[in-house]
Coordinates of C-alpha atoms and ligand atoms in Angstrom, one line a residue:
X1 CA -16.3 7.8 -25.1
X2 CA -18.8 8.8 -22.9
X3 CA -17.6 9.5 -19.4
X4 CA -19.6 6.2 -18.1
X5 CA -17.3 4.1 -20.5
X6 CA -14.4 2.8 -18.7
X7 CA -11.5 0.2 -19.7
X8 CA -12.8 -3.3 -18.5
X9 CA -10.0 -3.9 -16.1
X10 CA -10.5 -1.0 -13.9
X11 CA -13.6 -2.2 -12.1
X12 CA -12.3 -5.9 -12.3
X13 CA -9.1 -5.1 -10.6
X14 CA -10.6 -3.4 -7.8
X15 CA -13.4 -6.4 -7.7
X16 CA -10.6 -8.7 -7.5
X17 CA -8.9 -6.8 -4.5
X18 CA -11.9 -6.3 -2.7
X19 CA -12.9 -10.1 -2.8
X20 CA -9.4 -11.0 -1.4
X21 CA -9.9 -8.4 1.2
X22 CA -7.0 -6.1 0.2
X23 CA -8.8 -3.3 -1.3
X24 CA -6.8 -0.1 -0.4
X25 CA -8.8 2.7 1.0
X26 CA -8.0 6.3 1.9
X27 CA -8.8 7.2 5.5
X28 CA -9.1 10.9 6.9
X29 CA -8.9 9.9 10.5
X30 CA -6.6 8.0 12.4
X31 CA -7.9 7.8 15.9
X32 CA -6.1 6.3 18.9
X33 CA -2.5 6.5 20.2
X34 CA 0.0 7.1 17.4
X35 CA 2.1 4.0 17.1
X36 CA 1.8 4.1 13.3
X37 CA 3.3 7.4 11.5
X38 CA 6.8 7.9 10.4
X39 CA 6.8 11.3 12.7
X40 CA 9.3 9.6 14.8
X41 CA 10.7 12.7 16.7
X42 CA 7.3 14.5 17.0
X43 CA 8.5 17.4 14.9
X44 CA 5.5 17.4 12.9
X45 CA 2.6 16.4 15.4
X46 CA 4.1 18.2 18.5
X47 CA 4.0 21.5 16.9
X48 CA 7.8 22.0 17.5
X49 CA 8.6 22.3 13.8
X50 CA 5.8 24.8 13.0
X51 CA 6.4 26.9 16.1
X52 CA 10.1 27.3 15.1
X53 CA 9.3 27.8 11.6
X54 CA 6.7 30.9 12.5
X55 CA 9.6 32.6 14.4
X56 CA 12.2 32.4 11.3
X57 CA 9.9 32.6 8.3
X58 CA 10.4 35.8 6.2
X59 CA 7.3 37.4 5.3
X60 CA 8.5 38.1 2.0
X61 CA 8.4 34.4 1.3
X62 CA 7.1 33.8 -2.2
X63 CA 4.6 30.6 -2.3
X64 CA 5.3 28.6 -5.3
X65 CA 8.9 28.0 -6.7
X66 CA 7.4 29.0 -10.3
X67 CA 9.3 26.4 -12.2
X68 CA 11.6 23.6 -12.3
X69 CA 15.3 24.1 -10.9
X70 CA 16.8 24.4 -14.6
X71 CA 13.9 26.9 -15.7
X72 CA 12.6 29.5 -12.8
X73 CA 12.6 27.6 -9.6
X74 CA 16.1 27.9 -8.5
X75 CA 17.2 30.1 -5.7
X76 CA 20.0 31.1 -3.3
X77 CA 18.1 29.7 -0.6
X78 CA 17.7 26.2 -2.3
X79 CA 21.5 26.2 -3.2
X80 CA 22.5 27.4 0.3
X81 CA 20.3 24.6 2.0
X82 CA 22.1 22.0 -0.3
X83 CA 25.7 23.4 0.9
X84 CA 24.4 23.2 4.4
X85 CA 23.0 19.7 4.1
X86 CA 26.1 18.6 2.5
X87 CA 28.1 20.0 5.2
X88 CA 26.0 18.2 8.0
X89 CA 26.0 14.9 6.1
X90 CA 29.9 15.2 5.5
X91 CA 29.2 14.8 1.6
X92 CA 31.0 16.9 -1.1
X93 CA 27.7 17.7 -2.3
X94 CA 23.7 17.7 -2.1
X95 CA 20.9 17.6 -4.5
X96 CA 17.2 18.1 -3.0
X97 CA 14.5 16.3 -4.7
X98 CA 10.9 16.9 -4.4
X99 CA 10.4 13.6 -2.3
X100 CA 12.2 10.5 -1.3
X101 CA 10.4 8.7 -4.2
X102 CA 11.5 11.3 -6.9
X103 CA 14.9 10.9 -5.4
X104 CA 15.2 7.3 -5.7
X105 CA 13.5 7.0 -9.1
X106 CA 15.6 10.0 -10.0
X107 CA 19.2 8.4 -9.0
X108 CA 18.8 4.6 -9.9
X109 CA 17.2 5.3 -13.4
X110 CA 19.7 7.6 -14.7
X111 CA 23.3 6.5 -12.9
X112 CA 23.6 2.8 -13.8
X113 CA 23.9 2.4 -17.5
X114 CA 23.4 -0.6 -20.1
X115 CA 26.4 -2.6 -19.1
X116 CA 26.3 -2.2 -15.5
X117 CA 24.6 -4.3 -12.9
X118 CA 22.6 -3.3 -9.8
X119 CA 22.4 -5.5 -6.9
X120 CA 19.8 -4.9 -4.3
X121 CA 18.3 -6.2 -1.2
X122 CA 15.1 -8.3 -1.6
X123 CA 13.0 -5.6 0.9
X124 CA 14.3 -2.8 -0.7
X125 CA 12.0 0.1 -0.9
X126 CA 9.4 0.3 -4.2
X127 CA 10.9 3.7 -4.8
X128 CA 14.3 2.2 -5.7
X129 CA 12.9 -0.8 -7.2
X130 CA 10.9 1.4 -9.7
X131 CA 14.1 3.7 -10.3
X132 CA 15.9 0.3 -11.0
X133 CA 13.3 -0.9 -13.5
X134 CA 13.5 2.5 -15.4
X135 CA 17.3 2.2 -15.8
X136 CA 18.8 -0.2 -18.5
X137 CA 21.2 -1.9 -16.4
X138 CA 20.9 -5.3 -15.4
X139 CA 19.8 -6.3 -11.9
X140 CA 19.6 -9.0 -9.3
X141 CA 18.2 -9.2 -5.8
X142 CA 20.2 -10.7 -3.1
X143 CA 18.5 -12.4 0.3
X144 CA 17.6 -9.6 2.8
X145 CA 20.6 -8.6 4.7
X146 CA 22.4 -11.7 3.7
X147 CA 26.1 -11.0 2.9
X148 CA 26.8 -14.1 1.5
X149 CA 24.0 -14.0 -1.0
X150 CA 25.4 -10.6 -2.0
X151 CA 28.8 -11.9 -2.2
X152 CA 27.9 -14.7 -4.3
X153 CA 26.0 -12.5 -6.8
X154 CA 29.2 -10.3 -7.2
X155 CA 31.8 -13.2 -7.6
X156 CA 29.3 -14.9 -10.3
X157 CA 28.7 -11.3 -12.5
X158 CA 32.0 -9.3 -11.6
X159 CA 33.5 -10.0 -15.0
X160 CA 30.5 -9.3 -17.0
X161 CA 29.9 -5.7 -16.0
X162 CA 31.4 -2.4 -16.2
X163 CA 30.1 -1.1 -12.7
X164 CA 28.1 -2.9 -9.9
X165 CA 25.9 -0.8 -7.9
X166 CA 24.6 -1.9 -4.5
X167 CA 21.4 -0.7 -3.1
X168 CA 20.3 -1.1 0.5
X169 CA 18.5 0.8 3.2
X170 CA 20.2 1.6 6.3
X171 CA 16.8 1.0 8.1
X172 CA 14.1 -1.2 6.2
X173 CA 10.9 0.3 6.2
X174 CA 8.9 -3.0 6.9
X175 CA 10.9 -4.9 9.3
X176 CA 13.0 -1.9 11.2
X177 CA 16.2 -4.0 11.1
X178 CA 19.3 -2.5 10.1
X179 CA 21.6 -3.6 6.8
X180 CA 25.1 -5.1 7.5
X181 CA 26.6 -2.0 6.4
X182 CA 30.5 -2.6 7.8
X183 CA 30.3 -5.9 5.9
X184 CA 28.9 -4.7 2.8
X185 CA 31.6 -1.8 2.9
X186 CA 34.3 -4.3 3.3
X187 CA 32.8 -6.0 0.1
X188 CA 33.1 -2.8 -1.8
X189 CA 36.7 -2.3 -0.9
X190 CA 37.7 -5.5 -2.8
X191 CA 37.0 -3.9 -6.2
X192 CA 36.9 -0.4 -7.9
X193 CA 33.9 -1.6 -9.6
X194 CA 31.4 -1.6 -6.5
X195 CA 29.4 1.6 -5.9
X196 CA 27.4 1.4 -2.5
X197 CA 23.9 3.4 -2.2
X198 CA 22.4 3.8 0.8
X199 CA 18.8 4.8 1.4
X200 CA 18.7 6.5 5.0
X201 CA 15.2 7.3 5.1
X202 CA 14.6 5.7 8.3
X203 CA 17.8 6.3 9.9
X204 CA 18.0 10.1 9.7
X205 CA 16.9 11.7 12.8
X206 CA 17.2 8.2 14.8
X207 CA 21.0 7.3 14.4
X208 CA 24.1 8.9 14.3
X209 CA 25.6 12.2 15.9
X210 CA 22.7 14.7 16.1
X211 CA 20.6 12.4 14.1
X212 CA 23.0 12.2 10.8
X213 CA 21.9 8.5 10.1
X214 CA 23.3 5.1 10.3
X215 CA 26.2 5.8 7.8
X216 CA 27.5 8.2 10.2
X217 CA 27.1 6.2 13.3
X218 CA 29.2 3.8 11.6
X219 CA 31.8 6.1 10.2
X220 CA 31.0 4.9 6.6
X221 CA 29.7 8.1 5.1
X222 CA 32.9 8.5 3.0
X223 CA 32.5 4.8 1.6
X224 CA 29.2 5.5 -0.1
X225 CA 28.9 6.4 -3.5
X226 CA 25.7 8.2 -2.7
X227 CA 23.1 8.4 0.1
X228 CA 19.5 9.5 0.2
X229 CA 18.0 11.3 3.0
X230 CA 14.2 11.8 3.2
X231 CA 12.2 14.7 5.3
X232 CA 8.9 13.2 5.3
X233 CA 9.7 10.9 8.4
X234 CA 11.6 12.0 11.5
X235 CA 12.2 15.6 10.2
X236 CA 8.4 16.1 9.8
X237 CA 8.6 17.7 6.6
X238 CA 8.8 16.9 3.0
X239 CA 11.4 16.4 0.3
X240 CA 14.6 14.3 0.1
X241 CA 18.4 15.0 -0.6
X242 CA 20.9 12.8 -2.6
X243 CA 24.4 13.3 -0.9
X244 CA 27.3 12.3 -3.2
X245 CA 30.3 14.0 -5.2
X246 CA 30.2 17.0 -6.9
X247 CA 30.2 15.3 -10.3
X248 CA 27.4 13.0 -9.2
X249 CA 25.3 16.3 -8.4
X250 CA 26.1 17.7 -12.0
X251 CA 25.2 14.6 -13.5
X252 CA 22.0 14.3 -11.6
X253 CA 21.2 18.0 -12.7
X254 CA 21.7 16.8 -16.3
X255 CA 20.3 13.5 -16.4
X256 CA 17.8 12.6 -13.6
X257 CA 14.4 13.2 -15.1
X258 CA 12.6 13.5 -11.8
X259 CA 14.7 16.3 -10.8
X260 CA 14.5 18.0 -14.2
X261 CA 11.0 17.7 -15.3
X262 CA 9.1 19.0 -11.8
X263 CA 8.7 22.2 -10.2
X264 CA 10.9 22.7 -7.4
X265 CA 9.9 22.6 -4.0
X266 CA 8.5 26.1 -2.9
X267 CA 10.5 28.2 -0.4
X268 CA 8.5 27.4 2.7
X269 CA 9.4 23.9 2.0
X270 CA 13.0 24.5 2.1
X271 CA 12.7 26.7 5.2
X272 CA 10.9 23.7 6.7
X273 CA 13.8 21.5 5.9
X274 CA 16.3 23.7 7.1
X275 CA 14.5 24.5 10.4
X276 CA 14.1 20.5 10.9
X277 CA 18.0 20.1 10.6
X278 CA 18.4 23.1 13.2
X279 CA 16.1 21.3 15.7
X280 CA 18.3 18.2 15.1
X281 CA 21.1 20.0 16.4
X282 CA 19.4 22.1 19.1
X283 CA 16.9 19.6 20.7
X284 CA 17.4 16.2 22.3
X285 CA 14.4 14.5 20.7
X286 CA 16.6 11.8 19.3
X287 CA 17.5 10.7 22.6
X288 CA 14.0 10.7 24.1
X289 CA 13.3 8.4 21.1
X290 CA 16.1 6.2 22.0
X291 CA 15.1 6.1 25.5
X292 CA 11.6 5.0 24.4
X293 CA 13.1 2.3 22.0
X294 CA 15.2 1.2 25.1
X295 CA 12.3 1.0 27.4
X296 CA 10.1 -1.0 25.1
X297 CA 13.0 -3.8 24.9
X298 CA 13.5 -3.6 28.6
X299 CA 9.7 -4.6 29.3
X300 CA 8.8 -6.5 26.0
X301 CA 10.5 -9.8 26.8
X302 CA 10.0 -12.6 24.3
X303 CA 7.0 -12.6 21.9
X304 CA 7.0 -15.0 18.9
X305 CA 7.0 -13.0 15.9
X306 CA 8.4 -9.8 16.9
X307 CA 11.4 -8.7 14.9
X308 CA 13.8 -6.9 17.1
X309 CA 15.3 -3.7 15.8
X310 CA 17.2 -0.7 17.1
X311 CA 15.2 1.3 15.0
X312 CA 11.8 3.0 15.6
X313 CA 10.1 0.8 13.3
X314 CA 9.1 -2.7 14.8
X315 CA 7.1 -5.5 13.5
X316 CA 5.3 -8.3 15.1
X317 CA 4.6 -11.1 12.4
X318 CA 1.4 -12.9 12.5
X319 CA 1.6 -14.9 9.6
X320 CA -1.9 -14.3 7.6
X321 CA -3.9 -11.2 6.3
X322 CA -6.8 -12.2 8.4
X323 CA -4.6 -12.2 11.8
X324 CA -2.9 -9.0 10.9
X325 CA -6.4 -7.6 10.5
X326 CA -7.6 -9.0 14.0
X327 CA -4.3 -7.5 15.7
X328 CA -4.9 -4.2 14.0
X329 CA -8.5 -4.2 15.3
X330 CA -7.7 -5.4 18.8
X331 CA -5.1 -2.6 19.0
X332 CA -7.8 -0.1 17.7
X333 CA -10.3 -1.4 20.4
X334 CA -7.8 -0.4 23.1
X335 CA -7.0 3.1 21.6
X336 CA -3.9 2.2 19.7
X337 CA -3.4 2.9 16.0
X338 CA -1.1 0.6 14.4
X339 CA -1.4 -1.0 10.8
X340 CA -1.6 -4.4 9.5
X341 CA 0.8 -4.9 6.6
X342 CA -0.4 -7.6 4.3
X343 CA 0.5 -9.6 1.5
X344 CA 1.3 -8.8 -1.3
X345 CA 3.0 -5.8 0.1
X346 CA 5.1 -8.1 2.3
X347 CA 5.9 -11.8 1.3
X348 CA 3.1 -14.5 2.2
X349 CA 3.7 -15.7 5.7
X350 CA 5.1 -12.6 6.8
X351 CA 2.0 -10.7 7.1
X352 CA 2.3 -8.5 10.2
X353 CA 1.2 -5.4 12.3
X354 CA 4.1 -2.9 12.1
X355 CA 4.3 -0.2 14.9
X356 CA 6.4 2.7 15.3
X357 CA 7.9 4.2 18.4
X358 CA 7.9 8.0 18.8
X359 CA 9.4 10.6 21.3
X360 CA 5.9 11.3 22.5
X361 CA 4.7 7.8 23.4
X362 CA 4.4 7.6 27.0
X363 CA 5.5 4.8 29.2
X364 CA 2.1 4.0 29.9
X365 CA 1.3 3.8 26.3
X366 CA 4.0 1.6 25.5
X367 CA 3.3 -0.8 28.4
X368 CA -0.5 -0.9 26.9
X369 CA 0.9 -1.8 23.7
X370 CA 3.2 -4.4 25.1
X371 CA 0.4 -6.0 26.9
X372 CA -1.8 -6.2 23.9
X373 CA 0.7 -7.6 21.9
X374 CA 1.6 -10.3 24.6
X375 CA -2.1 -11.3 24.9
X376 CA -2.8 -11.6 21.1
Ligands
PLP401 C1 13.1 3.5 2.8 C2 12.2 4.7 1.8 N1 12.9 5.4 0.9 C3 12.1 6.1 0.3 C4 11.0 6.6 0.8 C5 10.2 7.4 0.0 O1 10.1 8.7 0.6 P1 9.0 9.8 0.5 O2 7.9 9.3 1.2 O3 9.7 11.0 0.8 O4 8.7 9.8 -1.1 C6 10.2 5.8 1.9 C7 8.8 6.1 2.3 O5 7.8 5.6 2.0 C8 11.1 4.9 2.3 O6 10.3 3.7 3.3

């Protein structure tokens, strides 16, 4: 093989994407007012987290963790952090993964077994879907946030499987809407076979007491078999945790491949996670975010295609990829950075511009965004 020799489909697939206007490219600059990032509380951008961290970081900190958790990468610091996180989220135990992607893949690929079933919301995040596909369990999707569709699948399949896992996000990453968690918990109470798993990636820092998430706000933490919290969004750092029973934690340590076969997060990442949790308790950024969300809704009125949400994520559905690009461009011309989300990432007909509200967005910036959305 020479260096210039490549499998034919590489270039062909790229060309096909390009022709459809769907070629993904990495950007290095994000000019304009940030209505795009997941830094909902500004922990990353505002520098709150890095200055808090500088004050507390131990100068003896080793840089790399030197190995996987089961070989040489474990430490008092990580285990202490996990105990702290379990307490904060009112769980029996917690296990840190290197990212939310790893946590979902690691959890879903090893817990459900051959004679089990996974029922998942059709808008579930790719990391959960990838985990499901790696498992040996059967799986079906139910209609987005549709409790009848979920109930119907449970009734139809209950007798055929040992355990049924239900996978939802408390806040959906594309629509920003919230799962009907109370109703799902009621469904789960009907049978001991049903296990609820909630991904709280976009709810931590946004909902619940001191940002504990939506399960906390609804008082259903104890009704979940497992909850996944990620740190790359409102907490402004990186990594993720699965919170659940001690037996679940022991099981994951033994069978979860994305936990076992990777170098553990370095000390500074764990310190950043702990520091971000401390900021959740010590600052009122969550309140400021909620004020901005309330302000947005007090001013926006009705716009066709706007998906209403109480979270930081909002979307205006415009219906075609080209329209989504046009809206992104219009916003950019007015110094606003928000992202067009096109099919096939979202279903055809639901192409949109997704925008996120943050603590650091000013009232004037939100007014400008609303004016542009209304005029489009
Ligand atoms: C709902 C959801 N779960 C999990 C993830 C993955 O988290 P991470 O970015 O930490 O890998 C994301 C992020 O894109 C997400 O939106």
